[in-house]
mmCIF file of C-alpha atoms in Angstrom:
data_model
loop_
_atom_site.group_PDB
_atom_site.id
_atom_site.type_symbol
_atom_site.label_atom_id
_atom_site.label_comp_id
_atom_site.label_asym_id
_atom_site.label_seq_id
_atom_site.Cartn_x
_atom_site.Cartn_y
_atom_site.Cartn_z
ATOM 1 C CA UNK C 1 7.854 -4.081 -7.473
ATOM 2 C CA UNK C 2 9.586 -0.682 -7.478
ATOM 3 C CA UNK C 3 7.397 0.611 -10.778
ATOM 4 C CA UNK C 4 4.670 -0.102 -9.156
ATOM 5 C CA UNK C 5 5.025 1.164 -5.881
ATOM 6 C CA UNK C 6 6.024 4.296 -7.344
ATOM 7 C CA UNK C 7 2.937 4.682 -9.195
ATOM 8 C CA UNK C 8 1.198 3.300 -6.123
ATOM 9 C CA UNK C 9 2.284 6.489 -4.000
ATOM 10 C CA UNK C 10 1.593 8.641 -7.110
ATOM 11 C CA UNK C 11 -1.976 8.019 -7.377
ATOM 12 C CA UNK C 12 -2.952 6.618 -4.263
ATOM 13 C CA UNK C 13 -3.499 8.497 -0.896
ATOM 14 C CA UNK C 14 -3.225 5.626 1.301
ATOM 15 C CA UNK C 15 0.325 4.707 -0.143
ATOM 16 C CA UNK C 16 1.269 8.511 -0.583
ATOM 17 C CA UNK C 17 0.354 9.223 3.239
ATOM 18 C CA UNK C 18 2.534 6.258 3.996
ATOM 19 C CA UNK C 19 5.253 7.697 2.141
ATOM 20 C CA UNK C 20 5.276 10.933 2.951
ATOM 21 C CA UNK C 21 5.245 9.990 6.604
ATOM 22 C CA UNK C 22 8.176 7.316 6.636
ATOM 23 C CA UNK C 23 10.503 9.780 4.666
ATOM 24 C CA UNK C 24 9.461 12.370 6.925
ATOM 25 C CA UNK C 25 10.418 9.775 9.869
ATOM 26 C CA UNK C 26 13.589 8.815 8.623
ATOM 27 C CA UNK C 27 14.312 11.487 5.466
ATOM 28 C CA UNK C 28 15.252 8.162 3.326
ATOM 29 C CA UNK C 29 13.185 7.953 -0.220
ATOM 30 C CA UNK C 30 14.413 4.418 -0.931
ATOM 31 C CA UNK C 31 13.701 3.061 2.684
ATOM 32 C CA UNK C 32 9.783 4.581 2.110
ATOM 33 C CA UNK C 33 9.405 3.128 -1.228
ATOM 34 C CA UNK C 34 10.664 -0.361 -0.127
ATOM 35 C CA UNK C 35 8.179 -0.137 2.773
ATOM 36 C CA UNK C 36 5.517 0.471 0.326
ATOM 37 C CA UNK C 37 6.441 -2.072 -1.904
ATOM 38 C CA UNK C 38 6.213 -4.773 1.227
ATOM 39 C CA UNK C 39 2.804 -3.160 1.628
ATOM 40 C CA UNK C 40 2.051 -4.142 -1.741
ATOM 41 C CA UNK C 41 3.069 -7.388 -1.717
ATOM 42 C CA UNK C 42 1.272 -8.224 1.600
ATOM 43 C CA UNK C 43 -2.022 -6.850 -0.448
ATOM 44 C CA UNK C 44 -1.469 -8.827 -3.555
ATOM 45 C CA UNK C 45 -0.563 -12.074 -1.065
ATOM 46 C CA UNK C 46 -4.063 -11.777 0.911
ATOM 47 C CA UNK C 47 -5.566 -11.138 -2.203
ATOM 48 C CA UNK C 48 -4.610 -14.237 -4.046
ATOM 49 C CA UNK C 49 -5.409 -16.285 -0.989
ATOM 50 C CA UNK C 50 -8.445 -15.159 -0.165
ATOM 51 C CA UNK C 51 -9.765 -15.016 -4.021
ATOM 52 C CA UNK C 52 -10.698 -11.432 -3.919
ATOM 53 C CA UNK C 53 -10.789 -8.664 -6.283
ATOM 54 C CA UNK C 54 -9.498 -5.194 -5.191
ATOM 55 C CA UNK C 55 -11.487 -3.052 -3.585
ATOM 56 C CA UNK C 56 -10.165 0.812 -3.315
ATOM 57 C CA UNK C 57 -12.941 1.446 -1.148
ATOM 58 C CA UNK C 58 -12.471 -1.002 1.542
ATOM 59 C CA UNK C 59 -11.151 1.398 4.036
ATOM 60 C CA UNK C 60 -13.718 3.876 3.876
ATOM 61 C CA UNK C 61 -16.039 0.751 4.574
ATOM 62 C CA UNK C 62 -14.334 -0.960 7.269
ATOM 63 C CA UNK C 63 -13.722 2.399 9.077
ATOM 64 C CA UNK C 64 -18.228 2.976 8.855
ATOM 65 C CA UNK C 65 -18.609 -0.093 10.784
#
């Protein structure tokens, strides 16, 4: 999961915000990335359960409501 993460707070701004704000917290890299990577695991979990596809947009959409 650490690849992935990585490129997660690369090219995402939700996971780069996160990031940003937990090393900024605690000034740990490694402790941020980890958190991220439990993020992405949660995702890929609810995902699978719920028989979803991946929507980047879902935020944007929950927040209109």
């Amino acid at each position: 999961m650490h690849l992935p993460a990585l490129a997660a707070i690369r090219h995402c701004e939700i996971y780069k915000g996160t990031f940003a704000r937990l090393v900024g917290r605690h000034g740990i890299k490694m402790k941020a990335a980890v958190a991220v990577q439990r993020k992405l695991l949660e995702l890929i979990y609810i995902l699978f359960r719920n028989k979803t596809t991946f929507d980047p947009a879902y935020e944007e959409k929950k927040g209109r409501r």
